[in-house]
PDB file of C-alpha atoms in Angstrom:
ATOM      1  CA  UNK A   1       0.000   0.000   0.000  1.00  0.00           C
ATOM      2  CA  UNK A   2       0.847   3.499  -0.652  1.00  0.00           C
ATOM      3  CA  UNK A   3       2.291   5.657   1.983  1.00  0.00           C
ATOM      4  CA  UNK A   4       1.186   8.794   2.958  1.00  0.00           C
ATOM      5  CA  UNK A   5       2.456  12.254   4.293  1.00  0.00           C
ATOM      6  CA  UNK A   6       0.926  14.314   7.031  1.00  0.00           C
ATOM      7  CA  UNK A   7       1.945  17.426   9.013  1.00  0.00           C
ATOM      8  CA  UNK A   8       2.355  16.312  12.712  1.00  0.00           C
ATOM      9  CA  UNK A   9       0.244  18.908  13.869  1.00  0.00           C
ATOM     10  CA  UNK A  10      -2.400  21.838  12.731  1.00  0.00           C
ATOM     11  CA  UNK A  11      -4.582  24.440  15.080  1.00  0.00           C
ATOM     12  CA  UNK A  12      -8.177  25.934  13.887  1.00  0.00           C
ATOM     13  CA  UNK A  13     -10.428  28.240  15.981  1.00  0.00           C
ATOM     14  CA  UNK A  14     -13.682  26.958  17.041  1.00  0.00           C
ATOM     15  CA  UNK A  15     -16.207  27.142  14.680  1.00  0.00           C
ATOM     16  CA  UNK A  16     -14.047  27.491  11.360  1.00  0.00           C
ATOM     17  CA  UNK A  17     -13.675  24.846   8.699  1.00  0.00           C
ATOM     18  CA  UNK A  18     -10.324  22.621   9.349  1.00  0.00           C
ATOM     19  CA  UNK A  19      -8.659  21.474   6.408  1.00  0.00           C
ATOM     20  CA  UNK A  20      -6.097  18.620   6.858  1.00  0.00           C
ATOM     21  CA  UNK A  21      -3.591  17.816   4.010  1.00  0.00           C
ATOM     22  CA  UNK A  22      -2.329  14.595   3.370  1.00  0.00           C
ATOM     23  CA  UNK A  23      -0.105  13.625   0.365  1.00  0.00           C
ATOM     24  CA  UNK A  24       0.259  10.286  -1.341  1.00  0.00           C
ATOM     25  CA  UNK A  25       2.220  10.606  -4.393  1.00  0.00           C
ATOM     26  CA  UNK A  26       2.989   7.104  -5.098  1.00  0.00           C
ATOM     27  CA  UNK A  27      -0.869   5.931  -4.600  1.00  0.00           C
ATOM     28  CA  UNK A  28      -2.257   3.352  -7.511  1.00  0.00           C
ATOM     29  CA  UNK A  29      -4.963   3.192  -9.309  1.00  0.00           C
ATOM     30  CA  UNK A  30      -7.288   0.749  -7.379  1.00  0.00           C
ATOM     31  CA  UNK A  31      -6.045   2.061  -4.016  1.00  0.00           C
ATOM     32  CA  UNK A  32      -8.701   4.198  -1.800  1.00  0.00           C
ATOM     33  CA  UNK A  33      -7.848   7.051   0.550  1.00  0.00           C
ATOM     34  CA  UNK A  34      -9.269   6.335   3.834  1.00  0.00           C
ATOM     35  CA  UNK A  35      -9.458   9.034   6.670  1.00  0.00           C
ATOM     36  CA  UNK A  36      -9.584   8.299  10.689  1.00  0.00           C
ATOM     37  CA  UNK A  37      -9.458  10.155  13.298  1.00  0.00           C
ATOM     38  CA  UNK A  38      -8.361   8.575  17.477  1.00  0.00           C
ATOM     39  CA  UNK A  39      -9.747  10.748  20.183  1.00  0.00           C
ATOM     40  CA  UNK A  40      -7.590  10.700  23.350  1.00  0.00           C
ATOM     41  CA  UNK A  41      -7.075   7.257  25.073  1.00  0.00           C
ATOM     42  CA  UNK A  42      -9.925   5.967  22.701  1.00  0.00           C
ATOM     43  CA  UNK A  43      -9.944   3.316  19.460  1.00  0.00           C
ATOM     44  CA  UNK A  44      -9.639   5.067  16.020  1.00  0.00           C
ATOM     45  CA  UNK A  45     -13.337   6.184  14.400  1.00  0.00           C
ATOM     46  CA  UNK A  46     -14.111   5.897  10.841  1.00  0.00           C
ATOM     47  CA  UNK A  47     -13.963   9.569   9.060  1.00  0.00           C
ATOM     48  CA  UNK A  48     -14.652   8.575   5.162  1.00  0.00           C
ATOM     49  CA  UNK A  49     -12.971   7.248   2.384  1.00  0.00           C
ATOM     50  CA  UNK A  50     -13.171   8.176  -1.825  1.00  0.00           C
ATOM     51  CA  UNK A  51     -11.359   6.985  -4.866  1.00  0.00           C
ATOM     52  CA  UNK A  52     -11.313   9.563  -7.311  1.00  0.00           C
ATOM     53  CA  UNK A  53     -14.819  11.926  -6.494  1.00  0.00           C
ATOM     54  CA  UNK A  54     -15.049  14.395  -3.635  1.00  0.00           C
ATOM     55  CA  UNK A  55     -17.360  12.711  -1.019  1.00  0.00           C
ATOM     56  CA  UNK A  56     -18.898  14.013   1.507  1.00  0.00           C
ATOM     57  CA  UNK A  57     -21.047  12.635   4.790  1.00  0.00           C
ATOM     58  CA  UNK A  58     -22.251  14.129   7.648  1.00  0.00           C
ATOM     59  CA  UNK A  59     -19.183  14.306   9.898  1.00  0.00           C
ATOM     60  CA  UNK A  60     -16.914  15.544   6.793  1.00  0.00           C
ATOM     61  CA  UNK A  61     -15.809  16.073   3.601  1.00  0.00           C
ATOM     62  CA  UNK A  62     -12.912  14.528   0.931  1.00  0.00           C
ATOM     63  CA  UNK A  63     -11.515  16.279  -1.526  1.00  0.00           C
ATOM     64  CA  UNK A  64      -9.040  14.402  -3.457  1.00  0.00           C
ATOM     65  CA  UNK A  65      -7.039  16.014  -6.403  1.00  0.00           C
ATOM     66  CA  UNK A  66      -6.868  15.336 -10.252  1.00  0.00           C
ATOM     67  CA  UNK A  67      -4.030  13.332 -10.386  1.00  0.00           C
ATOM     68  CA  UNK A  68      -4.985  11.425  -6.844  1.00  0.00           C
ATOM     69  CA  UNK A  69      -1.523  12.618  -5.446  1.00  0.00           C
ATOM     70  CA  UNK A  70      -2.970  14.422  -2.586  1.00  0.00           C
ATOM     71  CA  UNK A  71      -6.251  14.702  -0.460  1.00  0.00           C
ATOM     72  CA  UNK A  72      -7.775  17.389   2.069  1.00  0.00           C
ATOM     73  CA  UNK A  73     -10.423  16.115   4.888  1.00  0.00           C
ATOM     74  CA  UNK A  74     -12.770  19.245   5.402  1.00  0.00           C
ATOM     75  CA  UNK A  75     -14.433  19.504   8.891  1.00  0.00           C
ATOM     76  CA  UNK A  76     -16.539  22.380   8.167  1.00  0.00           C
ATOM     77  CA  UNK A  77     -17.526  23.595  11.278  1.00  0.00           C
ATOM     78  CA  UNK A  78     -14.943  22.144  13.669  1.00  0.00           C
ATOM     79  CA  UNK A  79     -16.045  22.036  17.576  1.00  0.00           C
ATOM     80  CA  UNK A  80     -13.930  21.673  20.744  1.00  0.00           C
ATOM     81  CA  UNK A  81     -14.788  17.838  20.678  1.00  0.00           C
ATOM     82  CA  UNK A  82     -12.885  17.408  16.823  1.00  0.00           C
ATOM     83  CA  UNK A  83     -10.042  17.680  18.685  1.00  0.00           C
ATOM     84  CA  UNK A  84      -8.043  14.697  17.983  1.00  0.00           C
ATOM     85  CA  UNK A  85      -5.095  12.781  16.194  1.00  0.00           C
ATOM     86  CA  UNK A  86      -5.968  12.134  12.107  1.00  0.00           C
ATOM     87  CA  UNK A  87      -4.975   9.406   9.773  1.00  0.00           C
ATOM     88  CA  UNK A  88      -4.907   9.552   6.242  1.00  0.00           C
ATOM     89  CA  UNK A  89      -4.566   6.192   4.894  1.00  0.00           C
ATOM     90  CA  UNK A  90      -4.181   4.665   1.371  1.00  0.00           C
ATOM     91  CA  UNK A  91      -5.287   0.835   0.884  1.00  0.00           C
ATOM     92  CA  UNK A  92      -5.751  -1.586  -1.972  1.00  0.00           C
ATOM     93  CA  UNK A  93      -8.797  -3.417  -2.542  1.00  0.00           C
ATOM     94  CA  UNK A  94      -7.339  -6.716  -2.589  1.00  0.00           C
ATOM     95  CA  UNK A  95      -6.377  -9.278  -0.137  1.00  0.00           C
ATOM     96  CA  UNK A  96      -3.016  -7.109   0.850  1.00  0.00           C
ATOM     97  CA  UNK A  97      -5.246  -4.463   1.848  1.00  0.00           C
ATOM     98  CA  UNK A  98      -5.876  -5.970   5.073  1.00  0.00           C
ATOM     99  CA  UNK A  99      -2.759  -4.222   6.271  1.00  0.00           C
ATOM    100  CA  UNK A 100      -3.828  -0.868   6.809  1.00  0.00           C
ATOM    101  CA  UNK A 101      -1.302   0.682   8.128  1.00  0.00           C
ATOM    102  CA  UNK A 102      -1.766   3.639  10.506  1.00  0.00           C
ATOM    103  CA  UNK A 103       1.182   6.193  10.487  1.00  0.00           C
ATOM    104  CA  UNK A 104       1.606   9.216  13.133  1.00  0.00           C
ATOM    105  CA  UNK A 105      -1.139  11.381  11.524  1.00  0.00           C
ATOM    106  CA  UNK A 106      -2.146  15.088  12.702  1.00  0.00           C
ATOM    107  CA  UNK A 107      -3.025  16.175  15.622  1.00  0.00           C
ATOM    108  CA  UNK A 108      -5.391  18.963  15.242  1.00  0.00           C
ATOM    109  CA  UNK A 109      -6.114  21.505  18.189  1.00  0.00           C
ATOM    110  CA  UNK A 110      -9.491  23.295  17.959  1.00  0.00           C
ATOM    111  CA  UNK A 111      -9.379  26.398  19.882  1.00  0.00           C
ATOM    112  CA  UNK A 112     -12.182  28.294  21.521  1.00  0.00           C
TER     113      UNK A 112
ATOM    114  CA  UNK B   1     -25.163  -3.413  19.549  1.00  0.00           C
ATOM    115  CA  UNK B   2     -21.851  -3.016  21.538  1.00  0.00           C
ATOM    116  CA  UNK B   3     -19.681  -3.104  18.754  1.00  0.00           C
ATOM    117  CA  UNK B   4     -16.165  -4.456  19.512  1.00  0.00           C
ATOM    118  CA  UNK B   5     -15.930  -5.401  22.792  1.00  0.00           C
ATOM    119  CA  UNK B   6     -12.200  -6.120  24.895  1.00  0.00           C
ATOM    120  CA  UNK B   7     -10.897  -7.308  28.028  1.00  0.00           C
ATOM    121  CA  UNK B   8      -9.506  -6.559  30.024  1.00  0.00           C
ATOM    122  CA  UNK B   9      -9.564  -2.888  30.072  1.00  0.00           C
ATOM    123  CA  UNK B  10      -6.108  -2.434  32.315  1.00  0.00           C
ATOM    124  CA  UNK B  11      -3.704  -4.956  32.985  1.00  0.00           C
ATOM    125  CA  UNK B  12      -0.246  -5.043  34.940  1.00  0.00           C
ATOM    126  CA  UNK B  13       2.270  -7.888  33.918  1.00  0.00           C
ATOM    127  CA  UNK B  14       5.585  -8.908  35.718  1.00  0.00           C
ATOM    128  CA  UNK B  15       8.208  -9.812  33.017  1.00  0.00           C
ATOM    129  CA  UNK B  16       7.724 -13.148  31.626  1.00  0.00           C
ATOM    130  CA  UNK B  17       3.753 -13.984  32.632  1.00  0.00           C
ATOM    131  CA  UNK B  18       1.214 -15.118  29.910  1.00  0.00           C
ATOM    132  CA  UNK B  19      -2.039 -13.700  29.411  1.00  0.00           C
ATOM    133  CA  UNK B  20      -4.746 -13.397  26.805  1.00  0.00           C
ATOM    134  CA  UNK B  21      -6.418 -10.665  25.875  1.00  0.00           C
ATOM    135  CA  UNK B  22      -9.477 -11.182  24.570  1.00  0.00           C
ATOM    136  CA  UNK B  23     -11.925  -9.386  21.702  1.00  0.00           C
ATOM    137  CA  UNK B  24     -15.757  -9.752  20.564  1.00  0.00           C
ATOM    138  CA  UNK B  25     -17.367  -7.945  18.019  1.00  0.00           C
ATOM    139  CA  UNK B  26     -21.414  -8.302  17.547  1.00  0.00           C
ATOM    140  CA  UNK B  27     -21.532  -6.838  13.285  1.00  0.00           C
ATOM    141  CA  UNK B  28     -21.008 -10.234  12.185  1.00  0.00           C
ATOM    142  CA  UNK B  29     -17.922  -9.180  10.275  1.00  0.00           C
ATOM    143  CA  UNK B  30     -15.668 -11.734   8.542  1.00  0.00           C
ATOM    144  CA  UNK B  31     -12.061 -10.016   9.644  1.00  0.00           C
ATOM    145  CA  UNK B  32     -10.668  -8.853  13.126  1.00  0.00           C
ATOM    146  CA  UNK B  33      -7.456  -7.280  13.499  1.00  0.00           C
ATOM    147  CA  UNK B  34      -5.085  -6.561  16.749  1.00  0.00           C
ATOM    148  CA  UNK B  35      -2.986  -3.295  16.870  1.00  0.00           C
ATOM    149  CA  UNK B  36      -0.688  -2.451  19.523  1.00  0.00           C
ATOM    150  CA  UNK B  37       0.082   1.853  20.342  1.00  0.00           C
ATOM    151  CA  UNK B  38       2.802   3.255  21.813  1.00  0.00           C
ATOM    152  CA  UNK B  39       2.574   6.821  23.391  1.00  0.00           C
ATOM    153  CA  UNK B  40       2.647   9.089  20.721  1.00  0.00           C
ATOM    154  CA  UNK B  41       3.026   6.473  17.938  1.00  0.00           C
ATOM    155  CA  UNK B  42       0.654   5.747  15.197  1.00  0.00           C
ATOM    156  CA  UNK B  43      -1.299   1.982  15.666  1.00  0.00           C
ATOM    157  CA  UNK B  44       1.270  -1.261  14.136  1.00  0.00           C
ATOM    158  CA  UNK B  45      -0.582  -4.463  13.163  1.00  0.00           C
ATOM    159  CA  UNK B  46       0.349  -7.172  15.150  1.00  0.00           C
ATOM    160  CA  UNK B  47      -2.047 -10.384  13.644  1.00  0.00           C
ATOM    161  CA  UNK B  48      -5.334 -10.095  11.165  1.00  0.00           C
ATOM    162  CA  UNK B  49      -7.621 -12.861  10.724  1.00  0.00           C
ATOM    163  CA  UNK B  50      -9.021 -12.361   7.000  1.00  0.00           C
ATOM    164  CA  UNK B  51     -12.088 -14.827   7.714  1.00  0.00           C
ATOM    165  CA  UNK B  52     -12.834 -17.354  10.188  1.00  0.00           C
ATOM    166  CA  UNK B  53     -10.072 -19.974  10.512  1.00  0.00           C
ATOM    167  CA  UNK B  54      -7.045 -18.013   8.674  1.00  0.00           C
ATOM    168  CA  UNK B  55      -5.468 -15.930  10.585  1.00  0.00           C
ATOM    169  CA  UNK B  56      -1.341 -13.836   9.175  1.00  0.00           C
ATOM    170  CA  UNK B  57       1.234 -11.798  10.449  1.00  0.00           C
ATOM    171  CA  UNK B  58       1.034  -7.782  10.416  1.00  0.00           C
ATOM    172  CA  UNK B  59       3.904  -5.609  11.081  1.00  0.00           C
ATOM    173  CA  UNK B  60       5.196  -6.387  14.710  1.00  0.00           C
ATOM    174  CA  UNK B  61       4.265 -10.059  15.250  1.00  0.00           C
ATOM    175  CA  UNK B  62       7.122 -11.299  17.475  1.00  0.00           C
ATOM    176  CA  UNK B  63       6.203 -12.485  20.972  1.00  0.00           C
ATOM    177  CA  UNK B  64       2.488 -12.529  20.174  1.00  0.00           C
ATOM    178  CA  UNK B  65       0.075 -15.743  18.927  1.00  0.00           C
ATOM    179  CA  UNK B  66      -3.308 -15.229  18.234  1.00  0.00           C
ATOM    180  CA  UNK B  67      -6.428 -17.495  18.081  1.00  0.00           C
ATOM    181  CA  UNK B  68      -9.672 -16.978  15.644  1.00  0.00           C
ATOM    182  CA  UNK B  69     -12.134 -18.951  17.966  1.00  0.00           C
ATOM    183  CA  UNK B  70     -14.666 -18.534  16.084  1.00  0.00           C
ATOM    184  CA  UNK B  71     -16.194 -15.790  13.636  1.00  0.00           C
ATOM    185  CA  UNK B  72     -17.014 -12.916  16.647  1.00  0.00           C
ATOM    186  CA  UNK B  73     -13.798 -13.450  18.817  1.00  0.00           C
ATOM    187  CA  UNK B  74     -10.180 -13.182  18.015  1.00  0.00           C
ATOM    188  CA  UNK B  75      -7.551 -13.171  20.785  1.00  0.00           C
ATOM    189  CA  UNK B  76      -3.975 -11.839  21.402  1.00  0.00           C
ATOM    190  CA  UNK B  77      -1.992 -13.943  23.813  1.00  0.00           C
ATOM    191  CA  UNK B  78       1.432 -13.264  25.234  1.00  0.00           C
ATOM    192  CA  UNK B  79       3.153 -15.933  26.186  1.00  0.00           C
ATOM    193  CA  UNK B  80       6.057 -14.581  27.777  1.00  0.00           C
ATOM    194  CA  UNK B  81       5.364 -10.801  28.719  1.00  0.00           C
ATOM    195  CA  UNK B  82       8.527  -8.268  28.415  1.00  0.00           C
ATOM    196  CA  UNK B  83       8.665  -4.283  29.137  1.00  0.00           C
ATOM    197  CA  UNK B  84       8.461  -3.767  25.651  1.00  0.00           C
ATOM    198  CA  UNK B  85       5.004  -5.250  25.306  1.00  0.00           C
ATOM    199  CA  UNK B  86       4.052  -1.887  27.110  1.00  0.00           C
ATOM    200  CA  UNK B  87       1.104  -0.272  25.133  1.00  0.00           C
ATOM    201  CA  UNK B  88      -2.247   0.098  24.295  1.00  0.00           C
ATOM    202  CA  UNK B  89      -3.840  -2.957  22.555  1.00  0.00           C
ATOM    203  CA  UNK B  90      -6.877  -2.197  20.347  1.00  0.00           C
ATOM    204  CA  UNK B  91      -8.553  -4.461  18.337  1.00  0.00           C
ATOM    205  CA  UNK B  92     -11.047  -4.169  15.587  1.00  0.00           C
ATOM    206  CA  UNK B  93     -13.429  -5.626  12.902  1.00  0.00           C
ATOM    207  CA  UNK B  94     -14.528  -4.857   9.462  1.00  0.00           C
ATOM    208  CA  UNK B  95     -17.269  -6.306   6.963  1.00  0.00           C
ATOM    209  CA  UNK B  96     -16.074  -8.184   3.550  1.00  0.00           C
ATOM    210  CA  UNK B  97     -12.694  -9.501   2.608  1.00  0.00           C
ATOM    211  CA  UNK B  98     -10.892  -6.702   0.237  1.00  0.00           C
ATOM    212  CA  UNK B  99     -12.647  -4.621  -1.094  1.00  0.00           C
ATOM    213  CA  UNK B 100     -13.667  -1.312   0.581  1.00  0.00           C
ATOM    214  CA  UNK B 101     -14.656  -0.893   3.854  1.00  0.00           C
ATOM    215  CA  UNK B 102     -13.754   0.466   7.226  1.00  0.00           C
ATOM    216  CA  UNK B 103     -12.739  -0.971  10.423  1.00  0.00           C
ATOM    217  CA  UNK B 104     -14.342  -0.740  13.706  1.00  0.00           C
ATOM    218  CA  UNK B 105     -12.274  -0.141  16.577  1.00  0.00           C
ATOM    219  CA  UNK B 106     -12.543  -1.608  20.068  1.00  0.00           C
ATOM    220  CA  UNK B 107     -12.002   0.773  23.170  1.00  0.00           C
ATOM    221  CA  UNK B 108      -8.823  -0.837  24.236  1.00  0.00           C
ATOM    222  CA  UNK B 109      -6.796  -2.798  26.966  1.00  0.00           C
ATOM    223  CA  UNK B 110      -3.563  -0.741  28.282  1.00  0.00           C
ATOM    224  CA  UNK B 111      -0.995  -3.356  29.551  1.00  0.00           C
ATOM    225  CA  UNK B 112       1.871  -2.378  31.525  1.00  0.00           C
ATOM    226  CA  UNK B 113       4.590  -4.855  32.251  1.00  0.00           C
ATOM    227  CA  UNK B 114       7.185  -4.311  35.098  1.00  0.00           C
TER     228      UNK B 114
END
Protein backbone atom coordinates (compact mmCIF):
# COMPACT_ATOMS: atom_id res chain seq x y z
CA UNK A 1 0.00 0.00 0.00
CA UNK A 2 0.85 3.50 -0.65
CA UNK A 3 2.29 5.66 1.98
CA UNK A 4 1.19 8.79 2.96
CA UNK A 5 2.46 12.25 4.29
CA UNK A 6 0.93 14.31 7.03
CA UNK A 7 1.95 17.43 9.01
CA UNK A 8 2.36 16.31 12.71
CA UNK A 9 0.24 18.91 13.87
CA UNK A 10 -2.40 21.84 12.73
CA UNK A 11 -4.58 24.44 15.08
CA UNK A 12 -8.18 25.93 13.89
CA UNK A 13 -10.43 28.24 15.98
CA UNK A 14 -13.68 26.96 17.04
CA UNK A 15 -16.21 27.14 14.68
CA UNK A 16 -14.05 27.49 11.36
CA UNK A 17 -13.67 24.85 8.70
CA UNK A 18 -10.32 22.62 9.35
CA UNK A 19 -8.66 21.47 6.41
CA UNK A 20 -6.10 18.62 6.86
CA UNK A 21 -3.59 17.82 4.01
CA UNK A 22 -2.33 14.59 3.37
CA UNK A 23 -0.11 13.62 0.37
CA UNK A 24 0.26 10.29 -1.34
CA UNK A 25 2.22 10.61 -4.39
CA UNK A 26 2.99 7.10 -5.10
CA UNK A 27 -0.87 5.93 -4.60
CA UNK A 28 -2.26 3.35 -7.51
CA UNK A 29 -4.96 3.19 -9.31
CA UNK A 30 -7.29 0.75 -7.38
CA UNK A 31 -6.04 2.06 -4.02
CA UNK A 32 -8.70 4.20 -1.80
CA UNK A 33 -7.85 7.05 0.55
CA UNK A 34 -9.27 6.33 3.83
CA UNK A 35 -9.46 9.03 6.67
CA UNK A 36 -9.58 8.30 10.69
CA UNK A 37 -9.46 10.16 13.30
CA UNK A 38 -8.36 8.58 17.48
CA UNK A 39 -9.75 10.75 20.18
CA UNK A 40 -7.59 10.70 23.35
CA UNK A 41 -7.07 7.26 25.07
CA UNK A 42 -9.93 5.97 22.70
CA UNK A 43 -9.94 3.32 19.46
CA UNK A 44 -9.64 5.07 16.02
CA UNK A 45 -13.34 6.18 14.40
CA UNK A 46 -14.11 5.90 10.84
CA UNK A 47 -13.96 9.57 9.06
CA UNK A 48 -14.65 8.57 5.16
CA UNK A 49 -12.97 7.25 2.38
CA UNK A 50 -13.17 8.18 -1.82
CA UNK A 51 -11.36 6.98 -4.87
CA UNK A 52 -11.31 9.56 -7.31
CA UNK A 53 -14.82 11.93 -6.49
CA UNK A 54 -15.05 14.39 -3.63
CA UNK A 55 -17.36 12.71 -1.02
CA UNK A 56 -18.90 14.01 1.51
CA UNK A 57 -21.05 12.63 4.79
CA UNK A 58 -22.25 14.13 7.65
CA UNK A 59 -19.18 14.31 9.90
CA UNK A 60 -16.91 15.54 6.79
CA UNK A 61 -15.81 16.07 3.60
CA UNK A 62 -12.91 14.53 0.93
CA UNK A 63 -11.51 16.28 -1.53
CA UNK A 64 -9.04 14.40 -3.46
CA UNK A 65 -7.04 16.01 -6.40
CA UNK A 66 -6.87 15.34 -10.25
CA UNK A 67 -4.03 13.33 -10.39
CA UNK A 68 -4.98 11.43 -6.84
CA UNK A 69 -1.52 12.62 -5.45
CA UNK A 70 -2.97 14.42 -2.59
CA UNK A 71 -6.25 14.70 -0.46
CA UNK A 72 -7.78 17.39 2.07
CA UNK A 73 -10.42 16.12 4.89
CA UNK A 74 -12.77 19.25 5.40
CA UNK A 75 -14.43 19.50 8.89
CA UNK A 76 -16.54 22.38 8.17
CA UNK A 77 -17.53 23.60 11.28
CA UNK A 78 -14.94 22.14 13.67
CA UNK A 79 -16.04 22.04 17.58
CA UNK A 80 -13.93 21.67 20.74
CA UNK A 81 -14.79 17.84 20.68
CA UNK A 82 -12.88 17.41 16.82
CA UNK A 83 -10.04 17.68 18.68
CA UNK A 84 -8.04 14.70 17.98
CA UNK A 85 -5.09 12.78 16.19
CA UNK A 86 -5.97 12.13 12.11
CA UNK A 87 -4.97 9.41 9.77
CA UNK A 88 -4.91 9.55 6.24
CA UNK A 89 -4.57 6.19 4.89
CA UNK A 90 -4.18 4.67 1.37
CA UNK A 91 -5.29 0.84 0.88
CA UNK A 92 -5.75 -1.59 -1.97
CA UNK A 93 -8.80 -3.42 -2.54
CA UNK A 94 -7.34 -6.72 -2.59
CA UNK A 95 -6.38 -9.28 -0.14
CA UNK A 96 -3.02 -7.11 0.85
CA UNK A 97 -5.25 -4.46 1.85
CA UNK A 98 -5.88 -5.97 5.07
CA UNK A 99 -2.76 -4.22 6.27
CA UNK A 100 -3.83 -0.87 6.81
CA UNK A 101 -1.30 0.68 8.13
CA UNK A 102 -1.77 3.64 10.51
CA UNK A 103 1.18 6.19 10.49
CA UNK A 104 1.61 9.22 13.13
CA UNK A 105 -1.14 11.38 11.52
CA UNK A 106 -2.15 15.09 12.70
CA UNK A 107 -3.03 16.18 15.62
CA UNK A 108 -5.39 18.96 15.24
CA UNK A 109 -6.11 21.50 18.19
CA UNK A 110 -9.49 23.30 17.96
CA UNK A 111 -9.38 26.40 19.88
CA UNK A 112 -12.18 28.29 21.52
CA UNK B 1 -25.16 -3.41 19.55
CA UNK B 2 -21.85 -3.02 21.54
CA UNK B 3 -19.68 -3.10 18.75
CA UNK B 4 -16.17 -4.46 19.51
CA UNK B 5 -15.93 -5.40 22.79
CA UNK B 6 -12.20 -6.12 24.89
CA UNK B 7 -10.90 -7.31 28.03
CA UNK B 8 -9.51 -6.56 30.02
CA UNK B 9 -9.56 -2.89 30.07
CA UNK B 10 -6.11 -2.43 32.31
CA UNK B 11 -3.70 -4.96 32.98
CA UNK B 12 -0.25 -5.04 34.94
CA UNK B 13 2.27 -7.89 33.92
CA UNK B 14 5.59 -8.91 35.72
CA UNK B 15 8.21 -9.81 33.02
CA UNK B 16 7.72 -13.15 31.63
CA UNK B 17 3.75 -13.98 32.63
CA UNK B 18 1.21 -15.12 29.91
CA UNK B 19 -2.04 -13.70 29.41
CA UNK B 20 -4.75 -13.40 26.80
CA UNK B 21 -6.42 -10.66 25.88
CA UNK B 22 -9.48 -11.18 24.57
CA UNK B 23 -11.92 -9.39 21.70
CA UNK B 24 -15.76 -9.75 20.56
CA UNK B 25 -17.37 -7.95 18.02
CA UNK B 26 -21.41 -8.30 17.55
CA UNK B 27 -21.53 -6.84 13.28
CA UNK B 28 -21.01 -10.23 12.19
CA UNK B 29 -17.92 -9.18 10.28
CA UNK B 30 -15.67 -11.73 8.54
CA UNK B 31 -12.06 -10.02 9.64
CA UNK B 32 -10.67 -8.85 13.13
CA UNK B 33 -7.46 -7.28 13.50
CA UNK B 34 -5.08 -6.56 16.75
CA UNK B 35 -2.99 -3.30 16.87
CA UNK B 36 -0.69 -2.45 19.52
CA UNK B 37 0.08 1.85 20.34
CA UNK B 38 2.80 3.25 21.81
CA UNK B 39 2.57 6.82 23.39
CA UNK B 40 2.65 9.09 20.72
CA UNK B 41 3.03 6.47 17.94
CA UNK B 42 0.65 5.75 15.20
CA UNK B 43 -1.30 1.98 15.67
CA UNK B 44 1.27 -1.26 14.14
CA UNK B 45 -0.58 -4.46 13.16
CA UNK B 46 0.35 -7.17 15.15
CA UNK B 47 -2.05 -10.38 13.64
CA UNK B 48 -5.33 -10.10 11.17
CA UNK B 49 -7.62 -12.86 10.72
CA UNK B 50 -9.02 -12.36 7.00
CA UNK B 51 -12.09 -14.83 7.71
CA UNK B 52 -12.83 -17.35 10.19
CA UNK B 53 -10.07 -19.97 10.51
CA UNK B 54 -7.05 -18.01 8.67
CA UNK B 55 -5.47 -15.93 10.59
CA UNK B 56 -1.34 -13.84 9.17
CA UNK B 57 1.23 -11.80 10.45
CA UNK B 58 1.03 -7.78 10.42
CA UNK B 59 3.90 -5.61 11.08
CA UNK B 60 5.20 -6.39 14.71
CA UNK B 61 4.26 -10.06 15.25
CA UNK B 62 7.12 -11.30 17.47
CA UNK B 63 6.20 -12.49 20.97
CA UNK B 64 2.49 -12.53 20.17
CA UNK B 65 0.08 -15.74 18.93
CA UNK B 66 -3.31 -15.23 18.23
CA UNK B 67 -6.43 -17.50 18.08
CA UNK B 68 -9.67 -16.98 15.64
CA UNK B 69 -12.13 -18.95 17.97
CA UNK B 70 -14.67 -18.53 16.08
CA UNK B 71 -16.19 -15.79 13.64
CA UNK B 72 -17.01 -12.92 16.65
CA UNK B 73 -13.80 -13.45 18.82
CA UNK B 74 -10.18 -13.18 18.02
CA UNK B 75 -7.55 -13.17 20.78
CA UNK B 76 -3.97 -11.84 21.40
CA UNK B 77 -1.99 -13.94 23.81
CA UNK B 78 1.43 -13.26 25.23
CA UNK B 79 3.15 -15.93 26.19
CA UNK B 80 6.06 -14.58 27.78
CA UNK B 81 5.36 -10.80 28.72
CA UNK B 82 8.53 -8.27 28.41
CA UNK B 83 8.67 -4.28 29.14
CA UNK B 84 8.46 -3.77 25.65
CA UNK B 85 5.00 -5.25 25.31
CA UNK B 86 4.05 -1.89 27.11
CA UNK B 87 1.10 -0.27 25.13
CA UNK B 88 -2.25 0.10 24.29
CA UNK B 89 -3.84 -2.96 22.56
CA UNK B 90 -6.88 -2.20 20.35
CA UNK B 91 -8.55 -4.46 18.34
CA UNK B 92 -11.05 -4.17 15.59
CA UNK B 93 -13.43 -5.63 12.90
CA UNK B 94 -14.53 -4.86 9.46
CA UNK B 95 -17.27 -6.31 6.96
CA UNK B 96 -16.07 -8.18 3.55
CA UNK B 97 -12.69 -9.50 2.61
CA UNK B 98 -10.89 -6.70 0.24
CA UNK B 99 -12.65 -4.62 -1.09
CA UNK B 100 -13.67 -1.31 0.58
CA UNK B 101 -14.66 -0.89 3.85
CA UNK B 102 -13.75 0.47 7.23
CA UNK B 103 -12.74 -0.97 10.42
CA UNK B 104 -14.34 -0.74 13.71
CA UNK B 105 -12.27 -0.14 16.58
CA UNK B 106 -12.54 -1.61 20.07
CA UNK B 107 -12.00 0.77 23.17
CA UNK B 108 -8.82 -0.84 24.24
CA UNK B 109 -6.80 -2.80 26.97
CA UNK B 110 -3.56 -0.74 28.28
CA UNK B 111 -0.99 -3.36 29.55
CA UNK B 112 1.87 -2.38 31.52
CA UNK B 113 4.59 -4.86 32.25
CA UNK B 114 7.19 -4.31 35.10
Amino acid sequence: DAKTTQPPSMDCAEGRAANLPCNHSTISGNEYVYWYRQIHSQGPQYIIHGLKNNETNEMASLIITEDRKSSTLILPHATLRDTAVYYCIVRGTNTGGFKTIFGAGTRLFVKA
Amino acid sequence: NAGVTQTPKFQVLKTGQSMTLQCAQDMNHNSMYWYRQDPGMGLRLIYYSASEGTTDKGEVPNGYNVSRLNKREFSLRLESAAPSQTSVYFCASSDVAGGTYEQYFGPGTRLTVT
